[in-house]
One Martini backbone bead per residue (centre of mass of N, CA, C, O) as a GRO file, in nm:
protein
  404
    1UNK     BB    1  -3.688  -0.782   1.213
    2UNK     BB    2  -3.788  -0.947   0.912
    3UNK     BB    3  -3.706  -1.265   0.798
    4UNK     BB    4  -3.900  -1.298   0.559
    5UNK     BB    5  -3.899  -1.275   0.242
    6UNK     BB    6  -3.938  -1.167   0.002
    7UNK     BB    7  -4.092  -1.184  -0.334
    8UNK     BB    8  -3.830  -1.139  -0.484
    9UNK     BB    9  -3.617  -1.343  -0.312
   10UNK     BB   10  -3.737  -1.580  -0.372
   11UNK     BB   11  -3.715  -1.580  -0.656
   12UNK     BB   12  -3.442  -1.576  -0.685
   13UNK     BB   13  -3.349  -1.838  -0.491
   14UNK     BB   14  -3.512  -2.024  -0.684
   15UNK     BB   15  -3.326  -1.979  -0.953
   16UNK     BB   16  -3.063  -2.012  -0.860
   17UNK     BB   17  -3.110  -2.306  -0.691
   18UNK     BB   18  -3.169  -2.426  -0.988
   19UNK     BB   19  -2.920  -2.325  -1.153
   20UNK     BB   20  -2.686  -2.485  -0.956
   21UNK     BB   21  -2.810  -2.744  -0.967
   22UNK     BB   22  -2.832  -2.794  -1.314
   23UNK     BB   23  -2.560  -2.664  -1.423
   24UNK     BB   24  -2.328  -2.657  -1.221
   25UNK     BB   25  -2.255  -2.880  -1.050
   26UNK     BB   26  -2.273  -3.089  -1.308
   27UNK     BB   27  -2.010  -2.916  -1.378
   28UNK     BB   28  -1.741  -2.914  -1.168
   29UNK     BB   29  -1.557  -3.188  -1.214
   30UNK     BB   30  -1.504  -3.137  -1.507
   31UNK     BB   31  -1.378  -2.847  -1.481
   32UNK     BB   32  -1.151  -2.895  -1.268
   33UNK     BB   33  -1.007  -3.153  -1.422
   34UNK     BB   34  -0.928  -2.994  -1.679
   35UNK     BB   35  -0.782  -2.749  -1.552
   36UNK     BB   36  -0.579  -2.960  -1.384
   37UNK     BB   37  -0.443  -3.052  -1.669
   38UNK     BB   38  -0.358  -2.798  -1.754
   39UNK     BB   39  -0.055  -2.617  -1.791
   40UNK     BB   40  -0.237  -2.383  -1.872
   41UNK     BB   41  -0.484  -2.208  -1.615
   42UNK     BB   42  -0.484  -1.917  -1.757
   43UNK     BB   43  -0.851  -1.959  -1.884
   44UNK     BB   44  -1.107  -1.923  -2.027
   45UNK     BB   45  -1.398  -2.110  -1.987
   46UNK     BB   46  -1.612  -2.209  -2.171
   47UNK     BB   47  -1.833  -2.304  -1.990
   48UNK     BB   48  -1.855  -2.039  -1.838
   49UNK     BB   49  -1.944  -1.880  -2.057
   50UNK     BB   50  -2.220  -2.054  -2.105
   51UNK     BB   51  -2.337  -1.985  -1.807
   52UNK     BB   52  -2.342  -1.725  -1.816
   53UNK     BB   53  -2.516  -1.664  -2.051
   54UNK     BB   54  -2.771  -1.829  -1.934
   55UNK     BB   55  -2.791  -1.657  -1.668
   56UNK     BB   56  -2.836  -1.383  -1.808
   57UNK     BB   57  -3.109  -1.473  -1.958
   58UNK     BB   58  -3.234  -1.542  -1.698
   59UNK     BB   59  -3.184  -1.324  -1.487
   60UNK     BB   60  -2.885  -1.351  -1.352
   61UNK     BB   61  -2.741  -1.060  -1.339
   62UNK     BB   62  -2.608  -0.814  -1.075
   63UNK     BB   63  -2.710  -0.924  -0.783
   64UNK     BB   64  -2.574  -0.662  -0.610
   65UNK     BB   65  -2.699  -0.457  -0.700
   66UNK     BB   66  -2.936  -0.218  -0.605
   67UNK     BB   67  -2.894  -0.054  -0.859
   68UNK     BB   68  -3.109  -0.087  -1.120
   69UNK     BB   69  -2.958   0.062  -1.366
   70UNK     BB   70  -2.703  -0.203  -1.304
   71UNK     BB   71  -2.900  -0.395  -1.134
   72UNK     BB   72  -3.162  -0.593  -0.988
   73UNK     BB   73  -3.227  -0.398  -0.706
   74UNK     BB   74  -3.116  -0.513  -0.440
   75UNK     BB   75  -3.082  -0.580  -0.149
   76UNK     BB   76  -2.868  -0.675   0.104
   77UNK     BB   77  -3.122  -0.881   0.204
   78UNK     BB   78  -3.153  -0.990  -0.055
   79UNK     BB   79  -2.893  -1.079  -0.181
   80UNK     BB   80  -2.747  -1.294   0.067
   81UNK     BB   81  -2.889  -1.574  -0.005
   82UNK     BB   82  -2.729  -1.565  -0.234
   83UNK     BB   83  -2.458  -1.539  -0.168
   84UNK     BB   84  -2.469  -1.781  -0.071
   85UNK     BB   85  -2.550  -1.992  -0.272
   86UNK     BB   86  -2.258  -1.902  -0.427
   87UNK     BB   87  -2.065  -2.027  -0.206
   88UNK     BB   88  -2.124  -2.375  -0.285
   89UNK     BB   89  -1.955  -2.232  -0.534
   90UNK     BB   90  -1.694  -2.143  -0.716
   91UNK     BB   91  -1.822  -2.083  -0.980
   92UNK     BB   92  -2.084  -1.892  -0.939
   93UNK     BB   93  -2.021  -1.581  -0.939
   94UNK     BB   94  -1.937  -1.540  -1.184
   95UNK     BB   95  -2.184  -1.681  -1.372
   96UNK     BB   96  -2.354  -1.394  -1.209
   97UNK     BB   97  -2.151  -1.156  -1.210
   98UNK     BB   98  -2.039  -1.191  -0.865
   99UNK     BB   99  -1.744  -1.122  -0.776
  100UNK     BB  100  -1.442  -1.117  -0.689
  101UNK     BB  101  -1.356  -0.760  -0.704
  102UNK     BB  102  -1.616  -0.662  -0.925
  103UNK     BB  103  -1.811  -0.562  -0.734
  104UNK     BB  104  -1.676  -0.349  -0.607
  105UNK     BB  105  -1.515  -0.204  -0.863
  106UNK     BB  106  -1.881  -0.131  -0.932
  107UNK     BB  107  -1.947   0.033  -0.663
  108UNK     BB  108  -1.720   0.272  -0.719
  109UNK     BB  109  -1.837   0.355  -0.998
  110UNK     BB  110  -2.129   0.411  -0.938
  111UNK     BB  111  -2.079   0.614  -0.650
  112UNK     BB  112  -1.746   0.771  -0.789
  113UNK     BB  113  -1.793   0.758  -1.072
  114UNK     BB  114  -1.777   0.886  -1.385
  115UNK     BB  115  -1.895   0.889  -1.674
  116UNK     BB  116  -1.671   0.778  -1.819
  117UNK     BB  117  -1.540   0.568  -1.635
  118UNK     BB  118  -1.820   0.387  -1.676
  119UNK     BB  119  -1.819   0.343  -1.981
  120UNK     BB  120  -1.503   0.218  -2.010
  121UNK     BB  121  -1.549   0.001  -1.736
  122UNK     BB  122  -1.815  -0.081  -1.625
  123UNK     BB  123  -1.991  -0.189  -1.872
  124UNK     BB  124  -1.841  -0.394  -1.914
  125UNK     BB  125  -1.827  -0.555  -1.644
  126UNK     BB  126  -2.142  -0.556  -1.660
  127UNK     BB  127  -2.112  -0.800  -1.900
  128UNK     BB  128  -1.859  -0.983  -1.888
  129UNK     BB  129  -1.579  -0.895  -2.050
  130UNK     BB  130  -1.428  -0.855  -1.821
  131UNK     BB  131  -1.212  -0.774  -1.574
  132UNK     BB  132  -1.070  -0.713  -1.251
  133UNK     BB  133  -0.863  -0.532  -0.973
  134UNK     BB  134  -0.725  -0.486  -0.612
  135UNK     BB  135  -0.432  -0.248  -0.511
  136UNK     BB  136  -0.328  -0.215  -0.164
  137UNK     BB  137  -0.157  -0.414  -0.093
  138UNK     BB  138   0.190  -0.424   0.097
  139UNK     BB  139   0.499  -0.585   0.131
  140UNK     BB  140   0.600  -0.333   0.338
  141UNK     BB  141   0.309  -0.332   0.512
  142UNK     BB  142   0.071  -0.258   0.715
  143UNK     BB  143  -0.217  -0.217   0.518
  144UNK     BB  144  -0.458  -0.218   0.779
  145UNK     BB  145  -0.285   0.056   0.759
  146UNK     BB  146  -0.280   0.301   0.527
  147UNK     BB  147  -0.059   0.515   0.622
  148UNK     BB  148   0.151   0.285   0.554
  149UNK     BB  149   0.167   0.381   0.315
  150UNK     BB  150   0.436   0.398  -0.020
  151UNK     BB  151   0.271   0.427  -0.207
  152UNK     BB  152   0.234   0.644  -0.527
  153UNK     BB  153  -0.012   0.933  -0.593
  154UNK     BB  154   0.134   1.203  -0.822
  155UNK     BB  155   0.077   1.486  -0.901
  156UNK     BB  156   0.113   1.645  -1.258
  157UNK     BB  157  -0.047   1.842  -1.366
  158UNK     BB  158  -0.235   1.677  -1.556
  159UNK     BB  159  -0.110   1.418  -1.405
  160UNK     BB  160  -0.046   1.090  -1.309
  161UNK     BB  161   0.200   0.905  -1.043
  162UNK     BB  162   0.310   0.620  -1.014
  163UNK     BB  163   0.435   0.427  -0.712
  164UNK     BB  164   0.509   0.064  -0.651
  165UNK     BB  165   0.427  -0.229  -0.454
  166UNK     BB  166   0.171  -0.501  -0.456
  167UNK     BB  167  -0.056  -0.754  -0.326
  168UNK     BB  168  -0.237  -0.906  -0.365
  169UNK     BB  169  -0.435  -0.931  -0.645
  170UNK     BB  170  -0.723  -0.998  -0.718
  171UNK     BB  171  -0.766  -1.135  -1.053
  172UNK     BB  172  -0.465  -1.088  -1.227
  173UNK     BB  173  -0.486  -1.326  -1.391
  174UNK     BB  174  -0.692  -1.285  -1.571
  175UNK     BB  175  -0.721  -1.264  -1.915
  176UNK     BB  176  -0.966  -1.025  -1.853
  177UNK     BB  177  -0.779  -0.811  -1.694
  178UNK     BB  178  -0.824  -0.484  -1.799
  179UNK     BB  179  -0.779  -0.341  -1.464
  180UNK     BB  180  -0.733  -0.137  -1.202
  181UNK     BB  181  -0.724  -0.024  -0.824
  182UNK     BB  182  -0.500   0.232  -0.732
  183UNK     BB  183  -0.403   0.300  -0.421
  184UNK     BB  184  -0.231   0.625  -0.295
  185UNK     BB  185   0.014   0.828  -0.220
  186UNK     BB  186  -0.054   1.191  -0.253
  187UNK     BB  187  -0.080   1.379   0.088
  188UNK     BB  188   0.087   1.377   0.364
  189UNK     BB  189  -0.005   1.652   0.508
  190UNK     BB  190  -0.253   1.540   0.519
  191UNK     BB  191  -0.542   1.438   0.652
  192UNK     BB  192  -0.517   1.082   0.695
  193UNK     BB  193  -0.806   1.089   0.492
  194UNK     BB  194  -0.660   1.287   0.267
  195UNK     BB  195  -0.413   1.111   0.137
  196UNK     BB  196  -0.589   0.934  -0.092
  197UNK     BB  197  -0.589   0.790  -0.415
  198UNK     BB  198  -0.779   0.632  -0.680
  199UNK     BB  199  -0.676   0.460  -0.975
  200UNK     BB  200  -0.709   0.407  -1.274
  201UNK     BB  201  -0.567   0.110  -1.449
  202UNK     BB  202  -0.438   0.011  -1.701
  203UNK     BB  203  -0.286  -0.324  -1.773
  204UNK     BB  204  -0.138  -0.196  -2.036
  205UNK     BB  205   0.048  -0.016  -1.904
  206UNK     BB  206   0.328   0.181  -1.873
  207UNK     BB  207   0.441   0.036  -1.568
  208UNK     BB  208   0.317  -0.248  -1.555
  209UNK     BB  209   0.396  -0.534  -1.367
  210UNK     BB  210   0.321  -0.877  -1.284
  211UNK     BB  211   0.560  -1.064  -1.146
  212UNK     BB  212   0.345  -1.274  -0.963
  213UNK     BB  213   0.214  -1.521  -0.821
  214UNK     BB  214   0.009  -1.643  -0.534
  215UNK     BB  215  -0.031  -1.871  -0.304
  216UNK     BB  216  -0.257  -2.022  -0.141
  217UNK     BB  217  -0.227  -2.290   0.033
  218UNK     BB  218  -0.127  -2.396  -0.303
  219UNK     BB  219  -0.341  -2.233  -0.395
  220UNK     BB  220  -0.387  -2.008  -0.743
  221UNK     BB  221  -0.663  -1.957  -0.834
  222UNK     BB  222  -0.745  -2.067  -1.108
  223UNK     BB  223  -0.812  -1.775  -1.317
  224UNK     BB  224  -0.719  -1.528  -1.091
  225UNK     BB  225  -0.592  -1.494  -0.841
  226UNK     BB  226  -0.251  -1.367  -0.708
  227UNK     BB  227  -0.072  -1.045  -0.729
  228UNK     BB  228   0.240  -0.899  -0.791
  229UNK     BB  229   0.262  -0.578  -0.821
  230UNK     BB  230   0.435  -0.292  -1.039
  231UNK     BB  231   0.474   0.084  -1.000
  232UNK     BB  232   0.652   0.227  -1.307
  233UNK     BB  233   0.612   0.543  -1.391
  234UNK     BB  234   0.283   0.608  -1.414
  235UNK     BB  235   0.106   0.719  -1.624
  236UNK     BB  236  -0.163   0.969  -1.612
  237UNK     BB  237  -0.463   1.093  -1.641
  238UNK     BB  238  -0.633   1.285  -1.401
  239UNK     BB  239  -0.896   1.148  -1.453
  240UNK     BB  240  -0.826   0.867  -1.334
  241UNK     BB  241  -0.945   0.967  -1.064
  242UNK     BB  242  -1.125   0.907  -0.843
  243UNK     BB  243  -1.296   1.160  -0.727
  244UNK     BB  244  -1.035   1.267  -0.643
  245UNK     BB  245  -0.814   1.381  -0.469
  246UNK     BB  246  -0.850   1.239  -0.154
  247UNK     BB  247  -1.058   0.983  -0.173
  248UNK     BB  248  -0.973   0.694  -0.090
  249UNK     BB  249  -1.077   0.606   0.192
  250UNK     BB  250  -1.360   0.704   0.147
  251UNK     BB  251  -1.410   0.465  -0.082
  252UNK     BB  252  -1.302   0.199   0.103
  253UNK     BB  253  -1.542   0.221   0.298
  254UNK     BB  254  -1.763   0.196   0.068
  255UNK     BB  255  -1.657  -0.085  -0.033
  256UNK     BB  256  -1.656  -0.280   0.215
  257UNK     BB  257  -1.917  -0.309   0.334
  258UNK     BB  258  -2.092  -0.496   0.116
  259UNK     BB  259  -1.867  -0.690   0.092
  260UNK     BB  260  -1.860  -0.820   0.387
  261UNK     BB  261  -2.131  -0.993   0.306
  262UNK     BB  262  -2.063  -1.122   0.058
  263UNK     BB  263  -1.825  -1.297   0.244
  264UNK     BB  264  -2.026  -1.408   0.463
  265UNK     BB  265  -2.242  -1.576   0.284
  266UNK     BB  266  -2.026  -1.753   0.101
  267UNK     BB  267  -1.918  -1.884   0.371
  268UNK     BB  268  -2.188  -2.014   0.435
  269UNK     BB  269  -2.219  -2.163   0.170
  270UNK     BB  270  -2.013  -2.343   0.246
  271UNK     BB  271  -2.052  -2.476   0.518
  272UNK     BB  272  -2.329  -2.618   0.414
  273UNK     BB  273  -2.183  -2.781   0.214
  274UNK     BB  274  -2.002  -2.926   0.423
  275UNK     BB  275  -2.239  -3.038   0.609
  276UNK     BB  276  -2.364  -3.185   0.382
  277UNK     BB  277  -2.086  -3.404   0.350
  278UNK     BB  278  -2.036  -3.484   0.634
  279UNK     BB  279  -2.299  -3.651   0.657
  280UNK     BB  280  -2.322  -3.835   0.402
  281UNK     BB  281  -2.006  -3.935   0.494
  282UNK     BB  282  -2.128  -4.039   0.809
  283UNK     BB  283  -2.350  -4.219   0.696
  284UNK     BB  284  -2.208  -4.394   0.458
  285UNK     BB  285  -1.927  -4.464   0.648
  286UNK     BB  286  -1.784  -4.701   0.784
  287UNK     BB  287  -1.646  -4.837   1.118
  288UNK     BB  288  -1.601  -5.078   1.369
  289UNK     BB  289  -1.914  -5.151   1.282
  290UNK     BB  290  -2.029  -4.844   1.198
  291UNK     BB  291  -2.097  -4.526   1.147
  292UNK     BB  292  -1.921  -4.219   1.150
  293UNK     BB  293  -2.185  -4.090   1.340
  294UNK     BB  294  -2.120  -4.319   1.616
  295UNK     BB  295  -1.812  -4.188   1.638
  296UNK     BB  296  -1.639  -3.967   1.835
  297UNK     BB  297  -1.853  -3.688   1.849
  298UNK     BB  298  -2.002  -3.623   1.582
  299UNK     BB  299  -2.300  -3.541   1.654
  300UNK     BB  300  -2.208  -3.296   1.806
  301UNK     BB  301  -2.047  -3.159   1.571
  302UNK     BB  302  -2.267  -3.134   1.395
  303UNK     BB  303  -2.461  -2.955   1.613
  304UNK     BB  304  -2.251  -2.714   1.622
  305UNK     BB  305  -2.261  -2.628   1.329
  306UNK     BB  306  -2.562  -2.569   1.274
  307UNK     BB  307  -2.547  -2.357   1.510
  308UNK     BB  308  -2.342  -2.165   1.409
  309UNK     BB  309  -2.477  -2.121   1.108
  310UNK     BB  310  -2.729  -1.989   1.268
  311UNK     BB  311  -2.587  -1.750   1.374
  312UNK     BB  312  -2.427  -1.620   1.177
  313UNK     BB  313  -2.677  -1.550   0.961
  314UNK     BB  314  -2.855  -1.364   1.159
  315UNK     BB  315  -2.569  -1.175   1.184
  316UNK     BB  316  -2.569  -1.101   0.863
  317UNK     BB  317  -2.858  -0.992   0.855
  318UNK     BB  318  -2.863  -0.796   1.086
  319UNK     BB  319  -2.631  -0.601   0.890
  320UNK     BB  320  -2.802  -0.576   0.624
  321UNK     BB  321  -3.014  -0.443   0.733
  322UNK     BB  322  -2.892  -0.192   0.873
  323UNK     BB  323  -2.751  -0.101   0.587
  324UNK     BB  324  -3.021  -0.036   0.470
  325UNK     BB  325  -3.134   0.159   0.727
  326UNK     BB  326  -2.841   0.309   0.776
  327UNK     BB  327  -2.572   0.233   0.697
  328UNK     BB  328  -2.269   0.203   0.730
  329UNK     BB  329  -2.316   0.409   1.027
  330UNK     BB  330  -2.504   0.147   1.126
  331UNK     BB  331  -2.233  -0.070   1.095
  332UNK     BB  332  -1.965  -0.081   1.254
  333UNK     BB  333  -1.928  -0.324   1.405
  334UNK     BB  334  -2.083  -0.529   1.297
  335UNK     BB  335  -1.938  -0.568   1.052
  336UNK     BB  336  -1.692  -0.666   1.204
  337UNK     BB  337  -1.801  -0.918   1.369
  338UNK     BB  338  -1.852  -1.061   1.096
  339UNK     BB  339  -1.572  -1.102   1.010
  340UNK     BB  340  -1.473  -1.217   1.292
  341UNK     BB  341  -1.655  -1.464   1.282
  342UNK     BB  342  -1.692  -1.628   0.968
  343UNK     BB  343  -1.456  -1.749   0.930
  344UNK     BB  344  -1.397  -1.917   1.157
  345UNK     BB  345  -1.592  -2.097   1.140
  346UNK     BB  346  -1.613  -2.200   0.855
  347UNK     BB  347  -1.335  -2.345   0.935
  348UNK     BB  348  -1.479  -2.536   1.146
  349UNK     BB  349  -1.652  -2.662   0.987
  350UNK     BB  350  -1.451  -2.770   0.729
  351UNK     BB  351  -1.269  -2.919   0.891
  352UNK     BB  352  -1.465  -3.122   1.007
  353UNK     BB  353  -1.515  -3.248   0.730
  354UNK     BB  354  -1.229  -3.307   0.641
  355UNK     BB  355  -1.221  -3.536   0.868
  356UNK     BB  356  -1.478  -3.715   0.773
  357UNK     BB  357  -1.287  -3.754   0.514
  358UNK     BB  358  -1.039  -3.761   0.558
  359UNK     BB  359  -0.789  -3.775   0.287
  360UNK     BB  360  -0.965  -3.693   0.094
  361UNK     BB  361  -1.026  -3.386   0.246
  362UNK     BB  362  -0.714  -3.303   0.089
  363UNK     BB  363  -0.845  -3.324  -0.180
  364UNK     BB  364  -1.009  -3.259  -0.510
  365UNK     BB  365  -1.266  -3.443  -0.472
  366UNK     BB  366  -1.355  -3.183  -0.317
  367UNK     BB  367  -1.395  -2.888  -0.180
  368UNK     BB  368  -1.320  -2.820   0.090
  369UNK     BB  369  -0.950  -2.759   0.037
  370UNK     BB  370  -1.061  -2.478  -0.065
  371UNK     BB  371  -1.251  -2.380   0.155
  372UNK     BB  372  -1.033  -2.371   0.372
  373UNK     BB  373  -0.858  -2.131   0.238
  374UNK     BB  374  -1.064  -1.918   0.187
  375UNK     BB  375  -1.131  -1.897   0.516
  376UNK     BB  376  -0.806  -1.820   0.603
  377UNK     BB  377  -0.776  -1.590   0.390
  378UNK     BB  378  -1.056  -1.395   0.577
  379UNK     BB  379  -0.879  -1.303   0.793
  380UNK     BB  380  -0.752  -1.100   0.621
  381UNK     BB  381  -0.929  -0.988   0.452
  382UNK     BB  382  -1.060  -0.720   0.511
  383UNK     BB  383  -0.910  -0.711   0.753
  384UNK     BB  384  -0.806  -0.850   1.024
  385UNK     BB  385  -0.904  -0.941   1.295
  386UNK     BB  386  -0.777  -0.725   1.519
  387UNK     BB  387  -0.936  -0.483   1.374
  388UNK     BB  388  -1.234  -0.586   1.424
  389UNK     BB  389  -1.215  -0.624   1.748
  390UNK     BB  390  -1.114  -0.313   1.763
  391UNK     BB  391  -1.409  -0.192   1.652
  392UNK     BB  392  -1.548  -0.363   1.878
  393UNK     BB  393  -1.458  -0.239   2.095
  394UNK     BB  394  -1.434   0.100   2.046
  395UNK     BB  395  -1.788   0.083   2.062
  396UNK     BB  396  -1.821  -0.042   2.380
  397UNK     BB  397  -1.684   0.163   2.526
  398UNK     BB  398  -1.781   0.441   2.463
  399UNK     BB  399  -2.037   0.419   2.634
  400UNK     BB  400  -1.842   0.432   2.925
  401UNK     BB  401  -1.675   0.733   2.927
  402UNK     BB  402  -1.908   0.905   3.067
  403UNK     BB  403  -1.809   0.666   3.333
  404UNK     BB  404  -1.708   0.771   3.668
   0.00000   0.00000   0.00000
């Protein structure tokens, strides 16, 4: 593959890196004080707002889409080093429209929803007036393997009947979170791969009901948030389903690919700026007679970080190369690898910078704390290290079958 950036994705990278630079970061601080100061932090903030708006004008806006009638048009190797510089900042993907679970669940609506489904929920979702959430995960159930699911979406005559409980459900706190797209056992009789089914669901549906919100590691990560929501007796009509009965796997596999680098990419513009904090404050902060720079094995730890994070963007900038020239199916393994690989780094670089800053490091003074629990929390999200470990083991081994 060729590293070299594309001459459209330079000219991105430069517009993005310029508006992050000039427009978020310096009000990142004032904007988080302000937040953290509000007794309800479940708020659309004008701020946010205002930014949106700058971005959309100046054409930074659903730059993960490939799709040029519904976003930028840029491949996954071209949107990559974006979604890295998102990375650098909390604030900056919704700002650029470009957040998560919106974003997989505007890709889930792309290539598997209805003309309908699109008009209603596709369109404001990519305008940046709604919010939306991905309902999966359930609390009674090893949910990284689907067919433990006990939730269910049971056709009924023209209608389909939902029920059960979910959590982890990012997003479900946004004020402006208007759907979710809720898995659901179908047809347990049917063919693993063809037991479940993707529904769309108005969050102001009769028998939905958000429960709690649920602390990562003590942040609320407000206002997106993570819920736990039950599903009693929901009625929907049956065009609510995505792509019909029976096809929520074969969904969930096609959200996930293109997601899982926009994780790791995200991942990586954490750490690089995790290290570059790192940097500035082992070398401006004295201790013992020295600079923190030149006391216990601090350069070593430094070159470590610089050396795992330039090895991480490698391996997922040709995983998104695969994915571009090859679909998801020539990048089985690659993603899993990049998945099981870079929030741990990520994790070892950040928790490093936040010795490097001593007990400030544990304050919500630098991005650090929250970038820390970001990167805890991807070892499990989109499946944990132990599955994706588990399809990069049974891929390597395929190999060696009939050698006997």
């Amino acid at each position: 593959m060729d590293f070299t950036h594309s001459a459209v994705a330079r000219d991105y990278i430069d517009r993005v890196r310029a508006f992050i630079d000039n427009e978020i970061t310096p009000r990142e601080a004032d904007y988080f004080a302000t937040l953290h100061g509000l007794s309800d932090r479940w708020v659309v903030s004008p701020v946010v707002e205002e930014l949106k708006a700058a971005a959309r004008e100046q054409g930074l806006w659903n730059l993960f889409l490939p799709d040029d009638r519904y976003g930028a048009g840029l491949s996954v190797v071209d949107y990559a080093p974006l979604a890295e510089l998102m990375g650098r900042s909390l604030l900056a993907p919704e700002v650029f429209n470009c957040n998560a679970p919106d974003t997989g669940n505007a890709e889930v609506l792309v290539h598997y929803g209805s003309d309908a489904q699109r008009a209603e929920w596709l369109t404001p979702l990519l305008e940046g007036r709604i919010r939306s959430a991905f309902c999966m995960t359930e609390p009674d159930a090893a949910s990284s393997d689907a067919t433990n699911m006990s939730a269910t979406a049971i056709v009924d005559g023209d209608s389909v009947v939902l029920n059960g409980r979910k959590w982890w459900s990012t997003g479900i706190g946004h004020p402006n979170c208007r759907f979710v797209i809720f898995m659901g056992l179908t047809d347990p009789d049917a063919h693993r791969h063809a037991r479940h089914s993707m529904v769309l669901v108005p969050l102001d549906t009769e028998g939905v009901r958000v429960e709690r919100m649920l602390p990562v590691m003590g942040y609320y990560d407000e206002p997106y948030g993570h819920g736990e929501v039950s599903f009693t007796d929901v009625r929907l009509p049956l065009d609510a389903i995505i792509a019909g009965p029976g096809r929520g796997f074969e969904i969930a596999q096609g959200r996930l690919g293109p997601g899982r680098i926009h994780h790791c990419m995200r991942l990586i513009g954490m750490a690089e700026r995790a290290l570059e904090l790192a940097c500035e404050r082992a070398s401006s902060r004295h201790g013992f007679g020295k600079p923190l720079i030149n006391l216990g094995g601090n350069r070593e730890r430094i070159a470590h970080a610089r050396i795992a994070i330039n090895q991480a963007r490698l391996q997922v900038l040709h995983t998104a190369w695969l994915l571009d020239t090859g679909g998801a199916a020539a990048a089985i393994s690659e993603l899993s690898q990049v998945k099981a690989s870079v929030p741990s780094m990520a994790y070892s670089v950040i928790d490093m910078a936040i010795q490097l800053h001593g007990a400030a490091g544990l304050s919500d003074d630098t991005p650090l704390a929250g970038f820390l629990s970001a990167a805890r929390a991807l070892r499990l999200a989109d499946g944990p290290d132990e599955v994706h470990l588990g399809v990069v083991a049974r891929v390597e081994l395929a190999k060696y079958r009939d050698r006997a």
